[in-house]
Backbone as a printed PyTorch tensor [residue, N CA C, xyz], in Angstrom:
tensor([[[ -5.8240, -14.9360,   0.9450],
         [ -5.6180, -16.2420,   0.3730],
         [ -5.2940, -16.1350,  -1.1230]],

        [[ -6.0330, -15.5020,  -1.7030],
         [ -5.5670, -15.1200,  -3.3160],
         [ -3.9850, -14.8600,  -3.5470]],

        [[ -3.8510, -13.7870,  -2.6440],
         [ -2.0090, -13.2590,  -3.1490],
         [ -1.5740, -14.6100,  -2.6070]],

        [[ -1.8610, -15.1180,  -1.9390],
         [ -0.6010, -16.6650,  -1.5590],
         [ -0.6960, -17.8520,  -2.7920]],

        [[ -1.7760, -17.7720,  -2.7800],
         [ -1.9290, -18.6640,  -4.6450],
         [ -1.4250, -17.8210,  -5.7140]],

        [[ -1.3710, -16.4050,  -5.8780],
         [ -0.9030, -15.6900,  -7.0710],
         [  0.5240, -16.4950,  -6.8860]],

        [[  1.0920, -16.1520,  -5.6880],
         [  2.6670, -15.9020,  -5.9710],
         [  3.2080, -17.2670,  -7.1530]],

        [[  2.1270, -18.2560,  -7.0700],
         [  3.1440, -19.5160,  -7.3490],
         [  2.5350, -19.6330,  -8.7870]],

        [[  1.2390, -19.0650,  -9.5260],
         [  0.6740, -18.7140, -10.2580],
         [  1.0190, -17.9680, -11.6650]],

        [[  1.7130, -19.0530, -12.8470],
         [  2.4160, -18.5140, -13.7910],
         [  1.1060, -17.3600, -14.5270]],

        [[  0.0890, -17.6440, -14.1650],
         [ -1.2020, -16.3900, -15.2240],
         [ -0.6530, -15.0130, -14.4000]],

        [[  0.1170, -15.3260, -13.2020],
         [  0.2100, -14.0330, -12.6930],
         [  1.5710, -12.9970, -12.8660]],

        [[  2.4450, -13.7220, -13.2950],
         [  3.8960, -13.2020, -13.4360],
         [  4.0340, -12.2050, -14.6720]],

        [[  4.4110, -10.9250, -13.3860],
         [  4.7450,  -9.9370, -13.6330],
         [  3.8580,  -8.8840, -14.0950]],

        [[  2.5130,  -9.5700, -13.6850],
         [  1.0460,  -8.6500, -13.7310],
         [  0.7210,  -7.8450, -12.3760]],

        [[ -0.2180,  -7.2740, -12.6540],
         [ -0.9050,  -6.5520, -11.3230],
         [ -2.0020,  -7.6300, -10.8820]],

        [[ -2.1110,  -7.5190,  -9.7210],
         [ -3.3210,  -8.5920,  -9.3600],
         [ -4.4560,  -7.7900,  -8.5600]],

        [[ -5.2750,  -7.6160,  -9.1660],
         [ -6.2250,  -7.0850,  -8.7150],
         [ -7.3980,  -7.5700,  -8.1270]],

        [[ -8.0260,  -7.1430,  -6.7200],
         [ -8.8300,  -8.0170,  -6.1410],
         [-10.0100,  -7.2090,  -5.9570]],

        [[-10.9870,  -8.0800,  -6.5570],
         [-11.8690,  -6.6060,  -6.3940],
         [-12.9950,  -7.6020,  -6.1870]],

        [[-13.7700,  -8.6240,  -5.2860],
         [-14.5910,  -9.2710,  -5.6040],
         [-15.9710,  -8.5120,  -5.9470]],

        [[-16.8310,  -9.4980,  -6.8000],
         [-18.1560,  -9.2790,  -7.4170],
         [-18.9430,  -8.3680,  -6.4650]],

        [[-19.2520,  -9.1950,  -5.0120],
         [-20.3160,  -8.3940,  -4.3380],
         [-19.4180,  -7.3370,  -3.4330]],

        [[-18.4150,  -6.9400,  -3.2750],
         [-17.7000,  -5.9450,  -2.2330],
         [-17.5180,  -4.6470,  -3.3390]],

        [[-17.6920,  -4.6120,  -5.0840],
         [-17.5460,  -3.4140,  -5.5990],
         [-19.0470,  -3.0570,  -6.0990]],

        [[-19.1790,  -1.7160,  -4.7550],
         [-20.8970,  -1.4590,  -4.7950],
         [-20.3400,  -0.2070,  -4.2260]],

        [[-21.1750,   0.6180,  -4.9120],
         [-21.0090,   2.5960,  -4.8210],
         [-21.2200,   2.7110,  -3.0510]],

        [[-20.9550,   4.0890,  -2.9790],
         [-20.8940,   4.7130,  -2.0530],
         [-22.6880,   4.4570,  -1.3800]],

        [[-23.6990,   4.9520,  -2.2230],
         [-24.9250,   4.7840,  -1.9100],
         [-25.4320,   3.4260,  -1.8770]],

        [[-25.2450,   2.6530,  -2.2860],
         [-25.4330,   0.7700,  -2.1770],
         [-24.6880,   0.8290,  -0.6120]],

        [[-23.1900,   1.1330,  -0.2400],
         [-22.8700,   0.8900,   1.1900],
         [-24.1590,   1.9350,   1.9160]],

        [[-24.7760,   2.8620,   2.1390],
         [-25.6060,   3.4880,   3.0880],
         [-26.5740,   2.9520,   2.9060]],

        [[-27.2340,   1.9850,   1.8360],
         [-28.6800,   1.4470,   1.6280],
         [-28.4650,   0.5440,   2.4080]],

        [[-26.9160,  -0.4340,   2.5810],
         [-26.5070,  -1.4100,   3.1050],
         [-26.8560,  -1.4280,   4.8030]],

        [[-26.2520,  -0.3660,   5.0790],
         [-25.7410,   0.0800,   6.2710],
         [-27.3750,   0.2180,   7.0740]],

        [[-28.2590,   1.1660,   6.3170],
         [-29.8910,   1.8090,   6.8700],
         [-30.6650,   0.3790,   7.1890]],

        [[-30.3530,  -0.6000,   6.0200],
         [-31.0120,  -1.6040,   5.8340],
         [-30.4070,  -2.4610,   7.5330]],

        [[-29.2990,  -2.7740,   7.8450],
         [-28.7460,  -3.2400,   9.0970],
         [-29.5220,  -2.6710,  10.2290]],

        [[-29.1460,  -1.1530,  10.3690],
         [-29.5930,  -0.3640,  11.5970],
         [-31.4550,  -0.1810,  11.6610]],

        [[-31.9090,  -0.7900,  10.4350],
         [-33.2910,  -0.3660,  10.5050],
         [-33.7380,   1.1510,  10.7550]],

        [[-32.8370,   1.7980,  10.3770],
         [-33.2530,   3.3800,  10.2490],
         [-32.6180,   3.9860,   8.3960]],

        [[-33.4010,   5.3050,   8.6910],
         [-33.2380,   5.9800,   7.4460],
         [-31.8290,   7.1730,   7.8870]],

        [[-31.1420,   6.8640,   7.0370],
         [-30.2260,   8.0460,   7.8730],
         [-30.1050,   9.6920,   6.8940]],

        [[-30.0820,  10.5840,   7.5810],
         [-30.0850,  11.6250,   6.6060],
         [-28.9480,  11.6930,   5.6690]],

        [[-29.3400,  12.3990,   4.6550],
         [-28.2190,  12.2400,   3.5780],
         [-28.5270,  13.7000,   2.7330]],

        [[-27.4240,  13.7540,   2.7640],
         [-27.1950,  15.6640,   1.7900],
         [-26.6720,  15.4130,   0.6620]],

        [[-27.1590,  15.6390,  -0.7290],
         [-26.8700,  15.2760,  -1.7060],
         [-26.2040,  16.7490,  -2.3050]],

        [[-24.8360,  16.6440,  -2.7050],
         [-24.7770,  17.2910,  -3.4380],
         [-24.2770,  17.2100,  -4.9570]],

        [[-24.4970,  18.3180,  -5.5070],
         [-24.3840,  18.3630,  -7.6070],
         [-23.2590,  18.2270,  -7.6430]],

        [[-23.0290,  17.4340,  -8.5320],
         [-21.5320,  17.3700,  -9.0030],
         [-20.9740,  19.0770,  -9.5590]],

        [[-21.8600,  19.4280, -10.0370],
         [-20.9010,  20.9340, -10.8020],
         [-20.9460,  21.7890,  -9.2080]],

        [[-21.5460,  21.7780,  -8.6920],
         [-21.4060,  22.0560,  -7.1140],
         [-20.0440,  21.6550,  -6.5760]],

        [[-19.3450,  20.6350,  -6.7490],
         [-18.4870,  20.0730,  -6.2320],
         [-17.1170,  20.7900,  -6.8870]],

        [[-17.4620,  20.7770,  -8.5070],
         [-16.4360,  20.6280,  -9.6350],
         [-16.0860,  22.4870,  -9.4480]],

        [[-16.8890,  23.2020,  -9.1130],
         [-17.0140,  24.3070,  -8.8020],
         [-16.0500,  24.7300,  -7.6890]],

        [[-16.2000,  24.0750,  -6.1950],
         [-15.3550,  24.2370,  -5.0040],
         [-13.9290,  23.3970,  -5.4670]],

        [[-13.9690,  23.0070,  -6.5100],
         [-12.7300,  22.3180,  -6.1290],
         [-11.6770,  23.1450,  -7.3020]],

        [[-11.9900,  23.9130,  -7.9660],
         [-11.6810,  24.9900,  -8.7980],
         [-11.4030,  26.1860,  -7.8930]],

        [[-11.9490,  26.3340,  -7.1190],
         [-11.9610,  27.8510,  -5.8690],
         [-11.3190,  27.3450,  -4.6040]],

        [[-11.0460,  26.3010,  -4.6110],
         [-10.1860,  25.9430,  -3.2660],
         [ -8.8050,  26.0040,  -3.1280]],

        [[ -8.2230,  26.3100,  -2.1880],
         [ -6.7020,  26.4440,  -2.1270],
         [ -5.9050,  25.2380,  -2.0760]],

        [[ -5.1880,  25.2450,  -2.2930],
         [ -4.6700,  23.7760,  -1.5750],
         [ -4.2890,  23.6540,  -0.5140]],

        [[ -4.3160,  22.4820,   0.5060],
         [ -4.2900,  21.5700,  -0.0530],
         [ -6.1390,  21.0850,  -0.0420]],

        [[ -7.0140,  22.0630,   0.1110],
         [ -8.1240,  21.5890,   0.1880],
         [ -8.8070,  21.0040,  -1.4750]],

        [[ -8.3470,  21.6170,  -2.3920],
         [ -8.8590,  21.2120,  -3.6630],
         [ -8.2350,  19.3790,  -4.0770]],

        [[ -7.1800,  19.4940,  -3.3650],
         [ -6.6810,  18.3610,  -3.5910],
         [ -7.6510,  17.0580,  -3.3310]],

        [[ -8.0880,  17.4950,  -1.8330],
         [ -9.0470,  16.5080,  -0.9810],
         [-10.4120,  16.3880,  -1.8950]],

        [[-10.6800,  17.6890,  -1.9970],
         [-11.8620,  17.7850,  -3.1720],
         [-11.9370,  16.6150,  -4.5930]],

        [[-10.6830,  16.4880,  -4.6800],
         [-10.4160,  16.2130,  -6.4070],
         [-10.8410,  14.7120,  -5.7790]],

        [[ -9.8210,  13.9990,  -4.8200],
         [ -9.9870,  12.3260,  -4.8550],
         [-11.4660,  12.0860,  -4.1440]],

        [[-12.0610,  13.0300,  -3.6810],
         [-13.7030,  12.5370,  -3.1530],
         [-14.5030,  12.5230,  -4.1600]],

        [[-14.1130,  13.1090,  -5.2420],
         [-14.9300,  13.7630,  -6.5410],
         [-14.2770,  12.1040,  -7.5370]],

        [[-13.2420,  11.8140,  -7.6690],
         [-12.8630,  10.6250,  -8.4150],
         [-12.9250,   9.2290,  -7.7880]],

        [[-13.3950,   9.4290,  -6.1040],
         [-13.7160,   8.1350,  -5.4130],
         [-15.4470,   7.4500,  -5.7320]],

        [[-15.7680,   8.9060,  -4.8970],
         [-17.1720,   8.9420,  -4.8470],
         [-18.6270,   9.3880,  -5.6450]],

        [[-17.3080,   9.9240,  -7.1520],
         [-18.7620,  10.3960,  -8.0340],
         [-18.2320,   9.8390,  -9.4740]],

        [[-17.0370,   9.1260,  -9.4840],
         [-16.3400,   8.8820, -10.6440],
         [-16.4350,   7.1100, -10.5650]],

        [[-16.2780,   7.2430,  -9.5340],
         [-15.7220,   5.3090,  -9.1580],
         [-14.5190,   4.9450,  -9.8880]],

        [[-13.2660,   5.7260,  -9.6010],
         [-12.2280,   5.5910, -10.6760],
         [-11.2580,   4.0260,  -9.7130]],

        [[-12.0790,   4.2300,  -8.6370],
         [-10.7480,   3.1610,  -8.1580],
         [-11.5230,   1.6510,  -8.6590]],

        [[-12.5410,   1.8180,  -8.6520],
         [-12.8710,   0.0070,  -9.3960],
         [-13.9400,   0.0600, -10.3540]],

        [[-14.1530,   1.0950, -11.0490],
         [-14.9940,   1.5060, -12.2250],
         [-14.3170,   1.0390, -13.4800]],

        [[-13.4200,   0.1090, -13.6620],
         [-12.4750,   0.4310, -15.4940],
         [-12.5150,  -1.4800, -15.3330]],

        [[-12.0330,  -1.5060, -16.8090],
         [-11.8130,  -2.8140, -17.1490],
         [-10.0190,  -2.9660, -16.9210]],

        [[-10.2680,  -4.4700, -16.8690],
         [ -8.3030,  -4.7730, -16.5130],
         [ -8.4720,  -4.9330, -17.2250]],

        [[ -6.9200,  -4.7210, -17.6970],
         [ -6.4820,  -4.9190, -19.1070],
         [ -5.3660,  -6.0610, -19.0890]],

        [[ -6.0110,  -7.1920, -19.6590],
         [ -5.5860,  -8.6240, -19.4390],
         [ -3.6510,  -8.6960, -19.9220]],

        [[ -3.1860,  -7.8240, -20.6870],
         [ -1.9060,  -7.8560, -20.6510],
         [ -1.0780,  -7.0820, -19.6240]],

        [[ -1.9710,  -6.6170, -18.9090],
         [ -1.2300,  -6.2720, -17.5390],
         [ -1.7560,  -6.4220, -16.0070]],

        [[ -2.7340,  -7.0280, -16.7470],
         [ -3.6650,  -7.1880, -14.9720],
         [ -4.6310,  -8.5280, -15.4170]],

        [[ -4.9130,  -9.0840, -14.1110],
         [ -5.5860, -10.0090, -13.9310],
         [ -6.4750,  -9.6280, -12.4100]],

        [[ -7.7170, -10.5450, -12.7530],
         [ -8.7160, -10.2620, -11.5120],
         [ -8.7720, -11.6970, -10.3500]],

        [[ -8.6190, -11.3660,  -9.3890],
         [ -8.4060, -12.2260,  -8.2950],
         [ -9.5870, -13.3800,  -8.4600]],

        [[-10.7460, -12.7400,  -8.2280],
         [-11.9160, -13.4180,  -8.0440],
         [-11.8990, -14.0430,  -9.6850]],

        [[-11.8240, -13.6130, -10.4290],
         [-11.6780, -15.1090, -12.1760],
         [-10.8500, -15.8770, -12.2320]],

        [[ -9.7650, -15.4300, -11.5070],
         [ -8.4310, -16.1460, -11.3440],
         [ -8.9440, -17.6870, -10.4520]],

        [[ -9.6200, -17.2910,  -9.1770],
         [ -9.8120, -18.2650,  -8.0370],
         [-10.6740, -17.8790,  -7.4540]],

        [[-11.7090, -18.5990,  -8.0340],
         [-13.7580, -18.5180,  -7.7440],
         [-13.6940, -19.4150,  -6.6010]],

        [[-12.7600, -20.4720,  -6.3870],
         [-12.9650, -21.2590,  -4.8420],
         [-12.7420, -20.2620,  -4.0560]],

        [[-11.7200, -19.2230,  -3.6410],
         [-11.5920, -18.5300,  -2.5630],
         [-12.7480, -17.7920,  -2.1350]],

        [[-12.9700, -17.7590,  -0.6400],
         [-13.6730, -16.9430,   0.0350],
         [-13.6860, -15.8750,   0.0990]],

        [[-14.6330, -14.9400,   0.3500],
         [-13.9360, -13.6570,   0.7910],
         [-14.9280, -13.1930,   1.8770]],

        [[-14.6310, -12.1990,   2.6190],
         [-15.8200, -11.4330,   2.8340],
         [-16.3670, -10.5880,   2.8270]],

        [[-17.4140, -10.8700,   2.7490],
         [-18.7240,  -9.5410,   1.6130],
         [-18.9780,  -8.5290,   2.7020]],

        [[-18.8220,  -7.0390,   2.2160],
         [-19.1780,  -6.1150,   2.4580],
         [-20.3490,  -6.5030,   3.5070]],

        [[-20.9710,  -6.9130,   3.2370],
         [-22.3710,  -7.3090,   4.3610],
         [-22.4240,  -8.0750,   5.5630]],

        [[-21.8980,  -9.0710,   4.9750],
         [-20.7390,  -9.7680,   6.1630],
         [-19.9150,  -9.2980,   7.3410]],

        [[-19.4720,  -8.2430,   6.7840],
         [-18.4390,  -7.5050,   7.4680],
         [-18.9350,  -6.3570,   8.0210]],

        [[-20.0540,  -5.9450,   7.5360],
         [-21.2570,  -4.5430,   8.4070],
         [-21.7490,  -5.3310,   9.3840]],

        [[-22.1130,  -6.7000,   9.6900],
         [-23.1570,  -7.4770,  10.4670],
         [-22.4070,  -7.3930,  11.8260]],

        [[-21.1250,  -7.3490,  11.6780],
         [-20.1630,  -7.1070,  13.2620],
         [-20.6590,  -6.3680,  13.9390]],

        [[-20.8380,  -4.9080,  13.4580],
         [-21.1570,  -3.9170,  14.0730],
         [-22.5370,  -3.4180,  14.2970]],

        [[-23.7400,  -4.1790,  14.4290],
         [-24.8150,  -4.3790,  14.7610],
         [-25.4040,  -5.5840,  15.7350]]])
């Protein structure tokens, strides 16, 4: 619903529109607290060190270091919704249009239980 209101939306022309609502940008470990909390179980979890990681992904061949690099900038960096927009080239969906709905990460786990 957002991109169909951007299009006609002069705050939006010729920006990036970025949709990232409030409660759906939550780490990797917030989704498994999410998830344990649904299933009513504890699920095992293997933690590993980042220099552990930063280590294999230095000694890996490709294309495995590659895979290494975006799990390492997804899941220990938060590079895909960790930064501020930068209002001369981006705008945020959810400030843009607080009426629209969306649905929440939690919402959307409750299917599958």
């Amino acid at each position: 619903m957002a991109t169909r209101k951007a299009v006609h939306d002069p705050r939006t022309l010729n920006k990036i529109l970025y949709i990232r609502p409030p409660a759906n940008t939550i780490s990797f470990n917030e989704l498994v607290a999410l998830w344990e909390k649904k299933i009513g179980k504890i699920l095992e979890k293997v933690y590993i060190p980042v220099e552990h990681l930063l280590k294999d992904i230095q000694e890996a061949p490709v294309p495995a270091n590659l895979i290494l690099s975006i799990c390492h900038s997804v899941y220990v960096k938060g590079d895909q919704t960790n930064f501020e927009v930068d209002p001369s080239i981006g705008v945020e969906a959810s400030a843009l249009y607080p009426d629209v709905k969306y649905t929440t990460v939690d919402e959307y786990l409750s299917q599958f239980v």
